[in-house]
Coordinates of C-alpha atoms in Angstrom, one line a residue:
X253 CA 92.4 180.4 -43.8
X254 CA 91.7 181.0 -47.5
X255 CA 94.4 181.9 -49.7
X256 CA 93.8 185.1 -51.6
X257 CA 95.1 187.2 -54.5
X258 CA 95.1 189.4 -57.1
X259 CA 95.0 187.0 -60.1
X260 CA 97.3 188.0 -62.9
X261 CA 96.0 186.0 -65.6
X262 CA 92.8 183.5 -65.8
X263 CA 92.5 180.0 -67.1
X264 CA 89.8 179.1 -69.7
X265 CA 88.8 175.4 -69.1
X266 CA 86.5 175.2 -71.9
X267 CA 88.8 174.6 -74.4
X268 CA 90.3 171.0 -75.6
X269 CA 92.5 169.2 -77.0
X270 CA 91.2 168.5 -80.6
X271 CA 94.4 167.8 -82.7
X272 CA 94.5 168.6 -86.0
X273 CA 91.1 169.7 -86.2
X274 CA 91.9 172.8 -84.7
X275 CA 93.0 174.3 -88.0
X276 CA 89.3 173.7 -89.4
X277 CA 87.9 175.3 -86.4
X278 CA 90.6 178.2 -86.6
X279 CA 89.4 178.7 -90.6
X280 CA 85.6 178.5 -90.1
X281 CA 85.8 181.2 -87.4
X282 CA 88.1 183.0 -89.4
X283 CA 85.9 183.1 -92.9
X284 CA 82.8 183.8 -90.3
X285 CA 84.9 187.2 -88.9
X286 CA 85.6 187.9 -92.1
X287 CA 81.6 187.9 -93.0
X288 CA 80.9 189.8 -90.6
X289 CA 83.2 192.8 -91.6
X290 CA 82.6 192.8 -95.2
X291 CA 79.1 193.1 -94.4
X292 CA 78.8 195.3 -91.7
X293 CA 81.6 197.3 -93.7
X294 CA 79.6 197.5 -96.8
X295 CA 76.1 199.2 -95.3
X296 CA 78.2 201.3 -93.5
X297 CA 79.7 203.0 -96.5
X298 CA 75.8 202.4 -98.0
X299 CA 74.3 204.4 -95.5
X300 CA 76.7 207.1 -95.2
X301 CA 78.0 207.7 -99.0
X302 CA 73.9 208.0 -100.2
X303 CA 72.2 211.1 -99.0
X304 CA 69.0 209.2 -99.8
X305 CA 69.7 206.7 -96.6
X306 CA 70.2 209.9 -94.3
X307 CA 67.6 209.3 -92.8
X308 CA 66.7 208.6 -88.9
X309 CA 65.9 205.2 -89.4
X310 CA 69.3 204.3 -91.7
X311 CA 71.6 206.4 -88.5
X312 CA 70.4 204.2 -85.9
X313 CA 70.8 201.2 -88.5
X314 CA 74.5 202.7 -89.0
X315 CA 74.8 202.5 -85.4
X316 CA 73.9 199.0 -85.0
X317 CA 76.1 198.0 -87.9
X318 CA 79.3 200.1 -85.9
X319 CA 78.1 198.3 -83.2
X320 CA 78.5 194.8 -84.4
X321 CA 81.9 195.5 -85.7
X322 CA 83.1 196.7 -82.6
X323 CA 81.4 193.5 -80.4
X324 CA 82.9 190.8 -83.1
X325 CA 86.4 192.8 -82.8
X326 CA 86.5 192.0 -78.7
X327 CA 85.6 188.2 -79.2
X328 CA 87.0 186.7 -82.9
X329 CA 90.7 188.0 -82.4
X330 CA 90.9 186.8 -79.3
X331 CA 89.1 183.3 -80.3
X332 CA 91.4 182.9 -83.2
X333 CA 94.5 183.0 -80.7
X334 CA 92.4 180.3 -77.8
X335 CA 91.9 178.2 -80.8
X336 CA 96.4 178.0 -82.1
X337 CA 97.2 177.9 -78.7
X338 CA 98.1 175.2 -76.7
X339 CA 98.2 177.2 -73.6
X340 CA 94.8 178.6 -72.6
X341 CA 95.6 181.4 -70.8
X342 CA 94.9 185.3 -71.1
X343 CA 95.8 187.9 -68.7
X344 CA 94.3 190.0 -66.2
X345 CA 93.7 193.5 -68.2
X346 CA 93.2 191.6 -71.2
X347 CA 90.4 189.5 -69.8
X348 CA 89.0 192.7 -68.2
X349 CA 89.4 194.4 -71.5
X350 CA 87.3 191.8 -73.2
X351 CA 84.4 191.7 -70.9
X352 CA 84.0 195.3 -71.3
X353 CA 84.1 195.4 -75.1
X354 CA 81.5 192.2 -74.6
X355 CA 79.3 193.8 -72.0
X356 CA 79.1 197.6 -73.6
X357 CA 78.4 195.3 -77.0
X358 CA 75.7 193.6 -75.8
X359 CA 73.8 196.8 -73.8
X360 CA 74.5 199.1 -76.9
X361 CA 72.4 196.3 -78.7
X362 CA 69.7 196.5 -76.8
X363 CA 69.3 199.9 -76.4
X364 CA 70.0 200.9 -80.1
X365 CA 66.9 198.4 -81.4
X366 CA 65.0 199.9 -78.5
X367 CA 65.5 203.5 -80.1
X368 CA 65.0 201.8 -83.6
X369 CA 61.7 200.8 -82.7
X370 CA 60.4 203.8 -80.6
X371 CA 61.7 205.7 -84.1
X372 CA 59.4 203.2 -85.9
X373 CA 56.7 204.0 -83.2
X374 CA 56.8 207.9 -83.9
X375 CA 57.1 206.8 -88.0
X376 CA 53.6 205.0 -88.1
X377 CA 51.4 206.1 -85.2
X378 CA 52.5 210.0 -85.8
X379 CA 53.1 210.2 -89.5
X380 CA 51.8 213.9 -89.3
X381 CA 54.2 214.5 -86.5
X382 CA 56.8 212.6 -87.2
X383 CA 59.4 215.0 -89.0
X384 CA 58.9 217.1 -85.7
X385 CA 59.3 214.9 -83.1
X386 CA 62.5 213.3 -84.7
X387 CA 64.3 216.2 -85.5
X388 CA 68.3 215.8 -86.6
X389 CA 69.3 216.9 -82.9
X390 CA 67.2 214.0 -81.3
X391 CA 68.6 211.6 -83.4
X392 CA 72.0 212.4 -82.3
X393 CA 71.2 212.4 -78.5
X394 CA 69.4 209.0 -78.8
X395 CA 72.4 207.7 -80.8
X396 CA 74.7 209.0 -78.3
X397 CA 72.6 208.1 -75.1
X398 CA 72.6 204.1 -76.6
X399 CA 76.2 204.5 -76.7
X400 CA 77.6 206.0 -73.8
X401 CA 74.9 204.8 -70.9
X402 CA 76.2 201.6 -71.7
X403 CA 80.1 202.3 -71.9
X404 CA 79.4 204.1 -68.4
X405 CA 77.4 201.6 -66.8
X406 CA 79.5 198.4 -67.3
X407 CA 82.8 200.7 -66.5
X408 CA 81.2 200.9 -63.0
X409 CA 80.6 197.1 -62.8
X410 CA 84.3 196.1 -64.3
X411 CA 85.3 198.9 -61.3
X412 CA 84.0 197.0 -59.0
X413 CA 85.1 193.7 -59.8
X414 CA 88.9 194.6 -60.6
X415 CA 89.6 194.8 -56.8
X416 CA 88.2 191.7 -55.6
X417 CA 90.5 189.4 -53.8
X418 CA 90.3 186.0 -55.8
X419 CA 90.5 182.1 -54.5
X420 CA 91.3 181.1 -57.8
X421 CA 92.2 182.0 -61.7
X422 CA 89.9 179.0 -63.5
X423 CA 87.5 180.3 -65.7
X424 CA 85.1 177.2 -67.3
X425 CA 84.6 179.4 -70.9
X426 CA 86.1 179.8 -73.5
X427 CA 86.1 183.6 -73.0
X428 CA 86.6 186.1 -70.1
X429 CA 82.7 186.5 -68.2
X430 CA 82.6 189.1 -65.7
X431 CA 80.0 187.1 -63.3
X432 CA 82.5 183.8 -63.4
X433 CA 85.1 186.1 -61.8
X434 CA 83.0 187.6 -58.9
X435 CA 82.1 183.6 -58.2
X436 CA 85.9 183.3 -57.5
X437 CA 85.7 185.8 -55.1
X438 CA 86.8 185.1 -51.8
X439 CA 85.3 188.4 -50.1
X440 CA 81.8 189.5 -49.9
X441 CA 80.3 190.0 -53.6
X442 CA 76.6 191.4 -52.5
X443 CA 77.4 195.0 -54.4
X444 CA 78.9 193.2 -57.7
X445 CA 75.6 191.1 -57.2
X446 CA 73.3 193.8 -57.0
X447 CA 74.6 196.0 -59.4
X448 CA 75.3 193.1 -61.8
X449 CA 71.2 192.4 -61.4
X450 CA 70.6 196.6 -61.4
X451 CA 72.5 196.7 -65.1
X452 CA 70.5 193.6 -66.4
X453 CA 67.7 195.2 -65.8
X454 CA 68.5 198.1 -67.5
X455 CA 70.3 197.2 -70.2
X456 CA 68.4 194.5 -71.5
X457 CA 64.8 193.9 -69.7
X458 CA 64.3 197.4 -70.0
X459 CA 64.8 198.1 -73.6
X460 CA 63.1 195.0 -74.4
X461 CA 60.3 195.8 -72.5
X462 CA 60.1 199.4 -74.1
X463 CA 60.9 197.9 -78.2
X464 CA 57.5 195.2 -77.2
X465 CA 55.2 198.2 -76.0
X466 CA 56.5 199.9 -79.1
X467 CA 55.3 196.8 -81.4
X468 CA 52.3 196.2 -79.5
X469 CA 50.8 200.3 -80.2
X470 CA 52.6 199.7 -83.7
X471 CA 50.3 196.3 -84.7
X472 CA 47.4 197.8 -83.2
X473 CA 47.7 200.9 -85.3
X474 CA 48.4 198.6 -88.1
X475 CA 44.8 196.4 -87.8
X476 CA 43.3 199.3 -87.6
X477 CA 44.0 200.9 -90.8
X478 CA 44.5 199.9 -94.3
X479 CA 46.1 197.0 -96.0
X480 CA 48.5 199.3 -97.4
X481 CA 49.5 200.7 -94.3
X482 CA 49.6 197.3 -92.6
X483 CA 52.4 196.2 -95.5
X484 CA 54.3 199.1 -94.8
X485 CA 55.1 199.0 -91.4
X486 CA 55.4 195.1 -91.2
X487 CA 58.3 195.5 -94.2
X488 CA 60.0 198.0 -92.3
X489 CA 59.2 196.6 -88.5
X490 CA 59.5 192.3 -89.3
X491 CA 63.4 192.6 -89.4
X492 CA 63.4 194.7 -86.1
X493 CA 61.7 192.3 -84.3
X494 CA 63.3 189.3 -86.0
X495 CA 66.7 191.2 -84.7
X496 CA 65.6 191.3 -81.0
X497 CA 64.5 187.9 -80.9
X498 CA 67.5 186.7 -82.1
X499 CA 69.7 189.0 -79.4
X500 CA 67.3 188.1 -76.8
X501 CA 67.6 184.4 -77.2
X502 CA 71.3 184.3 -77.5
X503 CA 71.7 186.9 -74.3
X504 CA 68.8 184.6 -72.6
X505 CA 70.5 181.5 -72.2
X506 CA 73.9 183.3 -71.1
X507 CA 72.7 185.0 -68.2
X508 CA 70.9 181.7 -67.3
X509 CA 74.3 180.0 -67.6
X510 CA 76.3 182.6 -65.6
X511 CA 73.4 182.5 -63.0
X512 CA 72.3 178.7 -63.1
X513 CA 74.2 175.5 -62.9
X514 CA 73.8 174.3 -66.3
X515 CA 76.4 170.8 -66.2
X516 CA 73.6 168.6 -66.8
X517 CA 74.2 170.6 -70.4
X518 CA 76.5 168.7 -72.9
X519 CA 79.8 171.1 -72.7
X520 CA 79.4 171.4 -76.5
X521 CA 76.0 172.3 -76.9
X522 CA 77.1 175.0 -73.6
X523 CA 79.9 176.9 -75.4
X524 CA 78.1 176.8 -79.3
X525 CA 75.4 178.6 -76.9
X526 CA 77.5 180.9 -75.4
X527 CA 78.7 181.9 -78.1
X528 CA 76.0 182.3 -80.3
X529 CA 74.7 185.9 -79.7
X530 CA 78.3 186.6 -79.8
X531 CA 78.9 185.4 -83.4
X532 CA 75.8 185.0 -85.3
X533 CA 73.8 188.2 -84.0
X534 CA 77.0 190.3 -86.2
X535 CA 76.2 188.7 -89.4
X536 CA 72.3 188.0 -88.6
X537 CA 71.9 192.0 -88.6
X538 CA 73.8 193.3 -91.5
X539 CA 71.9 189.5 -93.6
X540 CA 68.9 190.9 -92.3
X541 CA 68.5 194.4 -93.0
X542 CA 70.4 194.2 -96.1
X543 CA 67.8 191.5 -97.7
X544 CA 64.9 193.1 -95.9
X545 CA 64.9 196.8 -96.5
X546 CA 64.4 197.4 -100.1
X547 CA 66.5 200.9 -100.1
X548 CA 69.4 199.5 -98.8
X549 CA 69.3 195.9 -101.0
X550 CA 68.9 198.4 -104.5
X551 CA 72.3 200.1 -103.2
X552 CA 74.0 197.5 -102.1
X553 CA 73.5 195.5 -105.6
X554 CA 73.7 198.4 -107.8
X555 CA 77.2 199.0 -105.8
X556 CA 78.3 195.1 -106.2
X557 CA 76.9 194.1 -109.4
X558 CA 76.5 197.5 -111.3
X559 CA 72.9 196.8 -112.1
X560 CA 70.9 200.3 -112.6

């Protein structure tokens, strides 16, 4: 007979010993979170103090930026405590807690450059159209559909995996991951299974899928036309696509790990993996679009350095 339970609390294996060094690691993480909300912080306030950025385009870029505050807020915290401790340890609603503020973070992603680059479809394809199609109310919708299909879809999976009976408590990460609790499972898992494969799908092949298509019309329109028209849309599309091939790599290899036996991976190289869609996609965005998208990079230094 297996022994089963509700576990109160996990264990995160991935973590060790490294002395003193622990400080350093505690500091560089530390300075990085700190990054990461002065510049997310700063196009925020860019975007919405300049009427000039209202814009459909700049919302669903102020969307992303929310976004990427609210994903680095469920993981750095809780990092910055893992690394002090001594004790690797979190609780039960806490752990739950984290997955879905890393789960809804990483779907809201996808969707939200999805809508970027269907918005950057309708931009240079429909130019005539364009002010019709994307009228103030469809912006809102769009921004609100990339926001709560997400929250509601992973609500239902972190439903279904809260009453599982578990085996065990030992998670081998250094943060909570929804698929390495349904592996402790000692009953049947086929619907977490499913519906974890169902949500995949949706929330990150799909929108994927639907941002290439977008960029595929988008360049053919481009080669088509002139040179000025080909400038254009790669200055305003390049950091897009630079943005979802950075999300999709990190994302990539972390469903392969949850999925795939990956210990003939060197355990460091596994967790500076894991968590690097986690902790460089926040800064990567804000880096990007700020240095990228001439409108925002005027702002921002005419707001730092008081240049005219």
């Amino acid at each position: 007979m297996v022994n089963s339970t509700e576990a109160s609390y996990f264990i995160l294996t991935a973590y060790s010993d490294t002395g003193v060094l622990k400080y350093l690691y505690f500091l560089i993480v530390l300075a990085l979170y700190i990054c990461i909300i002065g510049a997310n912080v700063l196009l925020i306030v860019v975007i919405c103090v300049n009427r000039s950025l209202h814009e459909p385009m700049y919302l669903f870029l102020c969307s992303l930026f929310v976004n990427e505050l609210y994903g680095s807020s469920g993981l750095f915290p809780f990092l910055l405590v893992q690394i002090l401790s001594d004790i690797h340890t979190v609780s039960a609603p806490l752990c739950f807690l984290q997955i879905y503020s890393v789960y809804t973070y990483t779907g809201i992603q996808f969707t939200n450059l999805s809508t970027m680059s269907y918005d950057r479809y309708l931009a240079i394809c429909y130019p005539l159209q364009y002010n019709t199609r994307m009228t103030s109310n469809r912006v809102a919708f769009l921004i609100a559909l990339t926001w709560l299909f997400p929250l509601i879809a992973i609500w239902i999976l972190i439903s279904l995996t809260v009453p599982l009976q578990l085996c065990g408590n030992i998670i081998n990460k250094v943060y909570c991951d929804n698929y390495s609790i349904v592996k402790l499972a000692c009953s049947d898992t086929t619907v977490n299974n499913v519906y974890g494969l169902i949500i995949t799908f949706f929330l990150i092949m799909f929108p994927v899928s639907l941002t290439l298509i977008s960029y595929m019309r988008i360049l053919r329109v481009c080669f088509s036309g002139s040179r000025q028209t080909r400038q254009k849309a790669l200055s305003t599309c390049t950091p897009h696509l630079a943005s979802l091939i950075n999300a999709s790599f990190g994302s990539c290899f972390e469903v392969l790990q949850s999925r795939f036996d990956m210990k003939y991976v060197p355990n460091m190289l596994r967790i500076l993996l894991s968590l690097y869609f986690l902790t460089c996609q926040p800064l990567f965005t804000p880096v990007l679009y700020g240095l990228k998208m001439s409108k925002i990079r005027i702002i921002c230094k005419r707001l730092l350095y008081g240049e005219v």
